[in-house]
Amino acid sequence: MQTTSTLSRTDILLMAFCTGLIVANIYYCQPLVILIAKDFNINETYAGRITYITQIGYALGLFLLVPLGDMFERKKQILFITGLAIVALLVAAVSHTFFLLEIASLLIGICSIVPQLILPLAANLSTDENRGANIGIIMSGLLVGILASRAVSGSIGFWLDWRAVYYMASGICFLLILLMAKRFPQSFPAFKGSYKQLMGSMFSYIKRQPVLRETSIINFLAFAIISAFWTTMVLFLANPPFHFQTLQIGLFGIAGAAGALAAPLVGKLSDGNNPRKNLMIGFVLQLVSIALFYFTGSHLYLFVIGIILIDIGQQAIHVTNQTRIYTLIPEARNRLNTIFMSVSFIGASCGSALGLWLWGHGGWTLFCFGMAAITVLNILIYQFYGRKRTRS
């Protein structure tokens, strides 16, 4: 892929900034579930559907739209899709039925895939020596956006209304369009085939690239865990013994900011000879965090420590895996990222639905046991692929 410029440190920071603010669109809804349930007079668990509907939309957008970054000029694609996100956010803000909000949530997810266009652009313009570090910095922006979105939406929803959050998000996206139009470099893809050929090539990569299969499966389960936690913790904190309101629940997102600080370090480590070792660190941190959640009881300090550890663990897994796939086929980074992130967010949507189901059938205890089982399964998959690599 040809480009009109190379990336400076300022460019990387700007990409991290834009990535964080756009990805936030997917997560604004999580602390708002209680308020939305009251507004539409529906069950809280049913209102939680919008969390995984948004993630399903994101997975659809990843699969259908991100590959076009290998076919069309990426900057124009970024600006156009961000414009569509503004429309979807405004539809959510004016929704007067829950069904319309569900449709808007699906569209918000589809139109929030811009970070997954920015990341391949950054990877393509980075050298082999700093690619992991640059991805780590952008991933820091992405994670800060995710965590800040929960705190911001919880606060605005409490003081104003849940609809005000969507109006705010649409305004942010409008300002970002102006900024990205002025500062982002253009990129011109090398792929000259049709959309059908473009999509068909992705399936051949799945067959030929064992690293892509391994990273995608591991990320599927890791995203299921982190998404299940952030969806179910809203119900956990809103019920006895805490009875927290939306404002207080949203503030817990700040505790996960440590994960954002860990991302650049994980990225640098992923540039080494054996990045897979970072995955085991991530699994162990997830298991420890789940144990802390189980023993939380009324001791919120254990819960806060668990949030910090689970987000650092998620970063260790995700940044490592994303760095690994970007080293495989440089001219197909968008398509590889499409497969990787589509599978990841299918895992996220499944995790949100599973977390709500576990909560409804066995409360917080069953939720913790379910998440521990998924983590153990991920470790077994990691060891399976490790043995295959050793035999090869």
Tab-separated table of C-alpha atoms in Angstrom, residues 1-371:
chain	number	residue	atom	x	y	z
A	1	MET	CA	0.000	0.000	0.000
A	2	GLN	CA	1.355	3.397	-0.996
A	3	THR	CA	1.027	6.420	1.244
A	4	THR	CA	1.597	10.121	0.903
A	5	SER	CA	3.502	10.496	4.171
A	6	THR	CA	5.100	8.656	7.044
A	7	LEU	CA	4.043	8.743	10.665
A	8	SER	CA	5.573	11.059	13.246
A	9	ARG	CA	5.154	10.763	16.996
A	10	THR	CA	2.443	13.422	16.777
A	11	ASP	CA	0.612	11.371	14.145
A	12	ILE	CA	0.621	8.303	16.387
A	13	LEU	CA	-0.742	10.301	19.340
A	14	LEU	CA	-3.421	11.847	17.132
A	15	MET	CA	-4.452	8.404	15.902
A	16	ALA	CA	-4.625	7.196	19.515
A	17	PHE	CA	-6.814	10.205	20.390
A	18	CYS	CA	-9.241	9.625	17.509
A	19	THR	CA	-9.325	5.885	18.096
A	20	GLY	CA	-10.285	6.342	21.740
A	21	LEU	CA	-13.077	8.816	21.072
A	22	ILE	CA	-14.638	6.771	18.270
A	23	VAL	CA	-14.459	3.366	19.950
A	24	ALA	CA	-16.212	4.941	22.949
A	25	ASN	CA	-19.440	4.897	20.899
A	26	ILE	CA	-19.683	1.129	21.448
A	27	TYR	CA	-19.430	1.343	25.233
A	28	TYR	CA	-21.471	4.418	26.201
A	29	CYS	CA	-24.544	2.227	26.597
A	30	GLN	CA	-23.160	-0.089	29.302
A	31	PRO	CA	-23.593	2.120	32.408
A	32	LEU	CA	-26.882	3.449	30.972
A	33	VAL	CA	-28.698	0.104	31.063
A	34	ILE	CA	-30.435	0.881	34.371
A	35	LEU	CA	-31.635	4.300	33.153
A	36	ILE	CA	-32.799	2.906	29.802
A	37	ALA	CA	-34.720	0.125	31.561
A	38	LYS	CA	-36.546	2.701	33.704
A	39	ASP	CA	-37.270	4.987	30.753
A	40	PHE	CA	-38.823	2.217	28.657
A	41	ASN	CA	-40.292	0.406	31.683
A	42	ILE	CA	-38.574	-2.889	30.879
A	43	ASN	CA	-36.508	-5.452	32.802
A	44	GLU	CA	-32.854	-4.503	33.400
A	45	THR	CA	-31.579	-7.786	31.949
A	46	TYR	CA	-33.699	-7.219	28.818
A	47	ALA	CA	-32.408	-3.657	28.506
A	48	GLY	CA	-28.886	-5.101	28.609
A	49	ARG	CA	-29.551	-6.506	25.119
A	50	ILE	CA	-28.345	-3.246	23.595
A	51	THR	CA	-24.814	-3.991	24.852
A	52	TYR	CA	-24.402	-7.113	22.767
A	53	ILE	CA	-26.521	-5.820	19.871
A	54	THR	CA	-24.008	-2.961	19.556
A	55	GLN	CA	-21.150	-5.475	19.616
A	56	ILE	CA	-22.850	-7.633	16.978
A	57	GLY	CA	-23.104	-4.515	14.822
A	58	TYR	CA	-19.418	-3.843	15.361
A	59	ALA	CA	-18.573	-7.390	14.271
A	60	LEU	CA	-20.726	-6.956	11.133
A	61	GLY	CA	-19.020	-3.672	10.332
A	62	LEU	CA	-15.622	-5.258	10.792
A	63	PHE	CA	-16.451	-8.124	8.458
A	64	LEU	CA	-18.196	-6.130	5.724
A	65	LEU	CA	-16.489	-2.720	5.767
A	66	VAL	CA	-12.939	-3.001	7.131
A	67	PRO	CA	-11.686	-5.168	4.192
A	68	LEU	CA	-12.496	-2.233	1.914
A	69	GLY	CA	-9.431	-0.512	3.393
A	70	ASP	CA	-7.363	-2.844	1.185
A	71	MET	CA	-9.440	-1.789	-1.828
A	72	PHE	CA	-10.296	1.933	-1.453
A	73	GLU	CA	-8.473	5.014	-0.188
A	74	ARG	CA	-8.619	4.654	3.570
A	75	LYS	CA	-8.885	8.304	4.642
A	76	LYS	CA	-12.092	8.861	2.643
A	77	GLN	CA	-13.504	5.633	4.049
A	78	ILE	CA	-12.748	6.780	7.611
A	79	LEU	CA	-14.462	10.140	7.102
A	80	PHE	CA	-17.530	8.645	5.404
A	81	ILE	CA	-18.127	5.987	8.054
A	82	THR	CA	-17.669	8.504	10.874
A	83	GLY	CA	-20.353	10.621	9.188
A	84	LEU	CA	-22.715	7.635	9.227
A	85	ALA	CA	-21.924	7.140	12.937
A	86	ILE	CA	-23.222	10.649	13.628
A	87	VAL	CA	-26.571	9.748	12.039
A	88	ALA	CA	-26.816	6.492	14.027
A	89	LEU	CA	-26.024	8.257	17.326
A	90	LEU	CA	-28.699	10.878	16.668
A	91	VAL	CA	-31.258	8.148	15.935
A	92	ALA	CA	-30.420	6.563	19.295
A	93	ALA	CA	-30.821	9.926	21.035
A	94	VAL	CA	-34.353	10.465	19.681
A	95	SER	CA	-35.527	6.831	20.041
A	96	HIS	CA	-38.937	6.637	21.710
A	97	THR	CA	-39.265	2.855	21.535
A	98	PHE	CA	-36.777	0.287	22.715
A	99	PHE	CA	-36.956	-1.462	19.336
A	100	LEU	CA	-35.775	1.695	17.569
A	101	LEU	CA	-32.958	2.014	20.109
A	102	GLU	CA	-31.937	-1.572	19.320
A	103	ILE	CA	-31.779	-0.744	15.592
A	104	ALA	CA	-29.781	2.404	16.314
A	105	SER	CA	-27.435	0.422	18.559
A	106	LEU	CA	-26.782	-2.060	15.756
A	107	LEU	CA	-25.981	0.827	13.382
A	108	ILE	CA	-23.738	2.495	15.970
A	109	GLY	CA	-21.738	-0.712	16.202
A	110	ILE	CA	-21.464	-1.030	12.412
A	111	CYS	CA	-20.281	2.583	12.057
A	112	SER	CA	-17.747	2.475	14.909
A	113	ILE	CA	-15.147	0.382	13.057
A	114	VAL	CA	-12.909	3.365	12.272
A	115	PRO	CA	-10.273	2.342	14.887
A	116	GLN	CA	-9.796	-0.875	12.933
A	117	LEU	CA	-8.998	1.203	9.842
A	118	ILE	CA	-6.589	3.412	11.769
A	119	LEU	CA	-4.614	0.514	13.273
A	120	PRO	CA	-3.657	-1.139	9.938
A	121	LEU	CA	-2.691	2.288	8.583
A	122	ALA	CA	-0.354	2.817	11.532
A	123	ALA	CA	1.042	-0.709	11.210
A	124	ASN	CA	1.704	-0.220	7.500
A	125	LEU	CA	3.613	3.024	8.068
A	126	SER	CA	5.657	1.701	11.013
A	127	THR	CA	9.020	-0.023	10.815
A	128	ASP	CA	9.448	-3.584	12.057
A	129	GLU	CA	11.303	-2.224	15.096
A	130	ASN	CA	8.587	0.153	16.291
A	131	ARG	CA	5.419	-1.431	14.953
A	132	GLY	CA	4.490	-3.107	18.238
A	133	ALA	CA	5.233	0.041	20.250
A	134	ASN	CA	3.114	2.202	17.909
A	135	ILE	CA	0.244	-0.262	18.029
A	136	GLY	CA	0.566	-0.274	21.815
A	137	ILE	CA	0.275	3.533	21.956
A	138	ILE	CA	-2.816	3.540	19.746
A	139	MET	CA	-4.266	0.693	21.770
A	140	SER	CA	-3.711	2.828	24.878
A	141	GLY	CA	-5.893	5.491	23.308
A	142	LEU	CA	-8.457	2.853	22.436
A	143	LEU	CA	-8.551	1.482	25.978
A	144	VAL	CA	-8.693	4.946	27.546
A	145	GLY	CA	-11.655	5.656	25.257
A	146	ILE	CA	-13.388	2.480	26.369
A	147	LEU	CA	-12.841	3.161	30.055
A	148	ALA	CA	-13.526	6.896	29.928
A	149	SER	CA	-16.709	6.278	27.937
A	150	ARG	CA	-18.181	4.351	30.858
A	151	ALA	CA	-17.294	7.037	33.392
A	152	VAL	CA	-18.461	9.885	31.143
A	153	SER	CA	-21.728	8.238	30.093
A	154	GLY	CA	-22.486	7.241	33.678
A	155	SER	CA	-21.962	10.823	34.866
A	156	ILE	CA	-23.864	12.532	32.038
A	157	GLY	CA	-26.655	9.978	32.230
A	158	PHE	CA	-27.022	10.609	35.970
A	159	TRP	CA	-26.999	14.410	35.811
A	160	LEU	CA	-28.835	14.957	32.523
A	161	ASP	CA	-30.337	11.929	30.765
A	162	TRP	CA	-29.147	8.866	28.869
A	163	ARG	CA	-30.171	10.562	25.611
A	164	ALA	CA	-27.751	13.427	26.300
A	165	VAL	CA	-24.888	10.921	26.057
A	166	TYR	CA	-25.759	10.110	22.448
A	167	TYR	CA	-26.138	13.793	21.523
A	168	MET	CA	-22.682	14.425	23.019
A	169	ALA	CA	-21.170	11.490	21.103
A	170	SER	CA	-22.554	12.757	17.789
A	171	GLY	CA	-20.992	16.168	18.433
A	172	ILE	CA	-17.626	14.588	19.209
A	173	CYS	CA	-17.711	12.600	15.966
A	174	PHE	CA	-18.470	15.769	13.990
A	175	LEU	CA	-15.396	17.501	15.445
A	176	LEU	CA	-13.276	14.416	14.755
A	177	ILE	CA	-14.268	14.453	11.089
A	178	LEU	CA	-12.869	17.974	10.810
A	179	LEU	CA	-9.646	16.977	12.593
A	180	MET	CA	-9.074	13.753	10.632
A	181	ALA	CA	-9.814	15.448	7.308
A	182	LYS	CA	-7.026	17.929	7.995
A	183	ARG	CA	-4.365	15.713	9.578
A	184	PHE	CA	-4.706	12.081	8.503
A	185	PRO	CA	-2.441	10.856	5.661
A	186	GLN	CA	-3.954	9.386	2.521
A	187	SER	CA	-3.327	5.743	1.664
A	188	PHE	CA	-3.752	4.010	-1.674
A	189	PRO	CA	-4.238	0.229	-1.679
A	190	ALA	CA	-2.490	-2.210	-3.971
A	191	PHE	CA	-5.434	-4.630	-4.272
A	192	LYS	CA	-7.081	-4.319	-7.715
A	193	GLY	CA	-9.648	-7.125	-7.629
A	194	SER	CA	-13.395	-7.112	-6.945
A	195	TYR	CA	-15.141	-7.057	-3.563
A	196	LYS	CA	-16.017	-10.741	-4.047
A	197	GLN	CA	-12.355	-11.593	-4.626
A	198	LEU	CA	-11.381	-9.434	-1.651
A	199	MET	CA	-13.744	-11.293	0.683
A	200	GLY	CA	-12.812	-14.666	-0.786
A	201	SER	CA	-9.144	-14.040	-0.085
A	202	MET	CA	-9.873	-13.742	3.641
A	203	PHE	CA	-11.046	-17.326	3.871
A	204	SER	CA	-7.869	-18.521	2.177
A	205	TYR	CA	-5.858	-16.691	4.852
A	206	ILE	CA	-7.767	-18.545	7.574
A	207	LYS	CA	-6.779	-21.850	5.958
A	208	ARG	CA	-3.127	-20.931	5.356
A	209	GLN	CA	-2.226	-18.957	8.498
A	210	PRO	CA	-2.144	-20.977	11.763
A	211	VAL	CA	-1.046	-17.881	13.712
A	212	LEU	CA	-4.190	-16.092	12.525
A	213	ARG	CA	-6.337	-18.996	13.684
A	214	GLU	CA	-4.630	-19.163	17.074
A	215	THR	CA	-4.799	-15.420	17.781
A	216	SER	CA	-8.434	-15.197	16.669
A	217	ILE	CA	-9.626	-18.086	18.851
A	218	ILE	CA	-7.737	-16.829	21.898
A	219	ASN	CA	-9.056	-13.303	21.382
A	220	PHE	CA	-12.612	-14.613	20.959
A	221	LEU	CA	-12.518	-16.059	24.466
A	222	ALA	CA	-10.591	-13.145	25.992
A	223	PHE	CA	-13.093	-10.628	24.605
A	224	ALA	CA	-15.956	-12.793	25.846
A	225	ILE	CA	-14.559	-12.545	29.385
A	226	ILE	CA	-13.901	-8.799	29.433
A	227	SER	CA	-17.225	-7.962	27.763
A	228	ALA	CA	-19.181	-10.255	30.075
A	229	PHE	CA	-17.574	-8.563	33.057
A	230	TRP	CA	-18.305	-4.963	32.030
A	231	THR	CA	-21.904	-5.850	31.142
A	232	THR	CA	-22.689	-7.902	34.247
A	233	MET	CA	-20.887	-5.687	36.758
A	234	VAL	CA	-23.513	-2.991	36.137
A	235	LEU	CA	-26.197	-5.329	37.501
A	236	PHE	CA	-23.908	-6.548	40.299
A	237	LEU	CA	-23.275	-3.014	41.575
A	238	ALA	CA	-26.865	-1.818	41.078
A	239	ASN	CA	-28.243	-4.583	43.314
A	240	PRO	CA	-27.736	-5.452	47.026
A	241	PRO	CA	-25.556	-4.900	48.961
A	242	PHE	CA	-24.334	-1.869	46.959
A	243	HIS	CA	-27.404	-0.267	45.315
A	244	PHE	CA	-25.118	2.027	43.281
A	245	GLN	CA	-26.532	4.540	40.833
A	246	THR	CA	-25.401	5.091	37.240
A	247	LEU	CA	-22.939	7.828	38.231
A	248	GLN	CA	-21.162	5.601	40.755
A	249	ILE	CA	-21.104	2.580	38.438
A	250	GLY	CA	-19.600	4.589	35.603
A	251	LEU	CA	-16.732	5.763	37.800
A	252	PHE	CA	-15.482	2.188	38.166
A	253	GLY	CA	-14.315	2.417	34.552
A	254	ILE	CA	-11.530	4.715	35.724
A	255	ALA	CA	-10.005	1.842	37.709
A	256	GLY	CA	-9.232	0.049	34.450
A	257	ALA	CA	-7.026	2.889	33.208
A	258	ALA	CA	-3.988	0.926	34.395
A	259	GLY	CA	-4.562	-1.351	31.417
A	260	ALA	CA	-4.055	1.609	29.100
A	261	LEU	CA	-0.728	2.382	30.763
A	262	ALA	CA	0.361	-1.219	30.228
A	263	ALA	CA	-0.384	-1.265	26.484
A	264	PRO	CA	2.806	0.461	25.211
A	265	LEU	CA	4.956	-1.828	27.387
A	266	VAL	CA	3.135	-4.890	26.092
A	267	GLY	CA	3.609	-3.581	22.536
A	268	LYS	CA	7.363	-3.270	22.997
A	269	LEU	CA	7.561	-6.767	24.458
A	270	SER	CA	5.557	-8.049	21.489
A	271	ASP	CA	8.319	-6.898	19.141
A	272	GLY	CA	10.617	-9.535	20.661
A	273	ASN	CA	11.392	-13.067	19.538
A	274	ASN	CA	8.710	-14.841	21.574
A	275	PRO	CA	5.635	-12.624	22.043
A	276	ARG	CA	3.482	-15.649	22.992
A	277	LYS	CA	4.864	-15.514	26.520
A	278	ASN	CA	2.828	-12.346	27.082
A	279	LEU	CA	-0.346	-14.363	26.523
A	280	MET	CA	0.248	-16.543	29.574
A	281	ILE	CA	0.793	-13.417	31.666
A	282	GLY	CA	-2.602	-12.195	30.469
A	283	PHE	CA	-4.313	-15.491	31.332
A	284	VAL	CA	-2.869	-15.527	34.849
A	285	LEU	CA	-3.968	-11.930	35.466
A	286	GLN	CA	-7.478	-12.792	34.308
A	287	LEU	CA	-7.678	-15.774	36.681
A	288	VAL	CA	-6.447	-13.692	39.614
A	289	SER	CA	-8.951	-10.941	38.844
A	290	ILE	CA	-11.842	-13.422	38.663
A	291	ALA	CA	-10.814	-14.830	42.042
A	292	LEU	CA	-10.880	-11.306	43.487
A	293	PHE	CA	-14.339	-10.697	42.006
A	294	TYR	CA	-15.580	-13.936	43.595
A	295	PHE	CA	-14.315	-12.971	47.052
A	296	THR	CA	-15.388	-9.323	46.788
A	297	GLY	CA	-18.472	-9.619	48.996
A	298	SER	CA	-18.804	-6.102	50.387
A	299	HIS	CA	-15.055	-5.396	50.071
A	300	LEU	CA	-14.914	-3.047	47.108
A	301	TYR	CA	-11.133	-2.680	47.244
A	302	LEU	CA	-10.854	-6.293	46.007
A	303	PHE	CA	-13.255	-5.436	43.191
A	304	VAL	CA	-11.198	-2.393	42.142
A	305	ILE	CA	-7.949	-4.389	42.163
A	306	GLY	CA	-9.686	-7.027	40.050
A	307	ILE	CA	-10.747	-4.396	37.498
A	308	ILE	CA	-7.156	-3.177	37.181
A	309	LEU	CA	-5.796	-6.694	36.722
A	310	ILE	CA	-8.432	-7.889	34.262
A	311	ASP	CA	-7.826	-4.879	32.004
A	312	ILE	CA	-4.042	-5.288	32.115
A	313	GLY	CA	-4.513	-8.971	31.313
A	314	GLN	CA	-6.794	-8.119	28.406
A	315	GLN	CA	-4.217	-5.690	27.035
A	316	ALA	CA	-1.450	-8.299	27.330
A	317	ILE	CA	-3.522	-10.730	25.258
A	318	HIS	CA	-4.968	-8.329	22.705
A	319	VAL	CA	-1.936	-6.156	21.890
A	320	THR	CA	0.289	-9.232	21.634
A	321	ASN	CA	-2.096	-10.995	19.272
A	322	GLN	CA	-2.694	-7.902	17.130
A	323	THR	CA	1.043	-7.286	16.759
A	324	ARG	CA	1.524	-10.909	15.707
A	325	ILE	CA	-1.049	-10.800	12.896
A	326	TYR	CA	0.355	-7.532	11.496
A	327	THR	CA	3.660	-9.283	10.822
A	328	LEU	CA	2.099	-11.981	8.612
A	329	ILE	CA	1.112	-10.429	5.236
A	330	PRO	CA	1.788	-6.661	5.064
A	331	GLU	CA	-0.273	-6.054	1.911
A	332	ALA	CA	-3.341	-7.719	3.500
A	333	ARG	CA	-3.326	-6.120	6.937
A	334	ASN	CA	-6.903	-4.848	6.653
A	335	ARG	CA	-8.207	-8.290	5.739
A	336	LEU	CA	-6.206	-10.017	8.472
A	337	ASN	CA	-7.420	-7.421	10.958
A	338	THR	CA	-10.973	-7.972	9.728
A	339	ILE	CA	-10.827	-11.681	10.516
A	340	PHE	CA	-9.091	-11.122	13.844
A	341	MET	CA	-11.351	-8.334	15.123
A	342	SER	CA	-14.592	-9.788	13.717
A	343	VAL	CA	-13.972	-12.986	15.643
A	344	SER	CA	-12.976	-10.941	18.708
A	345	PHE	CA	-16.199	-8.940	18.766
A	346	ILE	CA	-18.363	-11.948	18.051
A	347	GLY	CA	-16.723	-13.238	21.209
A	348	ALA	CA	-17.552	-9.940	22.946
A	349	SER	CA	-21.230	-10.127	21.987
A	350	CYS	CA	-21.408	-13.791	23.033
A	351	GLY	CA	-19.711	-12.887	26.311
A	352	SER	CA	-22.202	-10.109	27.069
A	353	ALA	CA	-25.126	-12.436	26.387
A	354	LEU	CA	-23.530	-15.235	28.422
A	355	GLY	CA	-22.781	-12.897	31.329
A	356	LEU	CA	-26.415	-11.777	31.466
A	357	TRP	CA	-27.544	-15.413	31.297
A	358	LEU	CA	-25.193	-16.505	34.098
A	359	TRP	CA	-26.332	-13.565	36.222
A	360	GLY	CA	-29.996	-14.431	35.665
A	361	HIS	CA	-29.508	-18.103	36.597
A	362	GLY	CA	-26.956	-17.993	39.387
A	363	GLY	CA	-25.987	-14.427	40.190
A	364	TRP	CA	-22.438	-13.233	40.663
A	365	THR	CA	-21.163	-16.609	41.912
A	366	LEU	CA	-22.167	-18.491	38.765
A	367	PHE	CA	-20.801	-15.633	36.652
A	368	CYS	CA	-17.359	-15.947	38.272
A	369	PHE	CA	-17.264	-19.722	37.822
A	370	GLY	CA	-18.251	-19.340	34.169
A	371	MET	CA	-15.510	-16.787	33.471
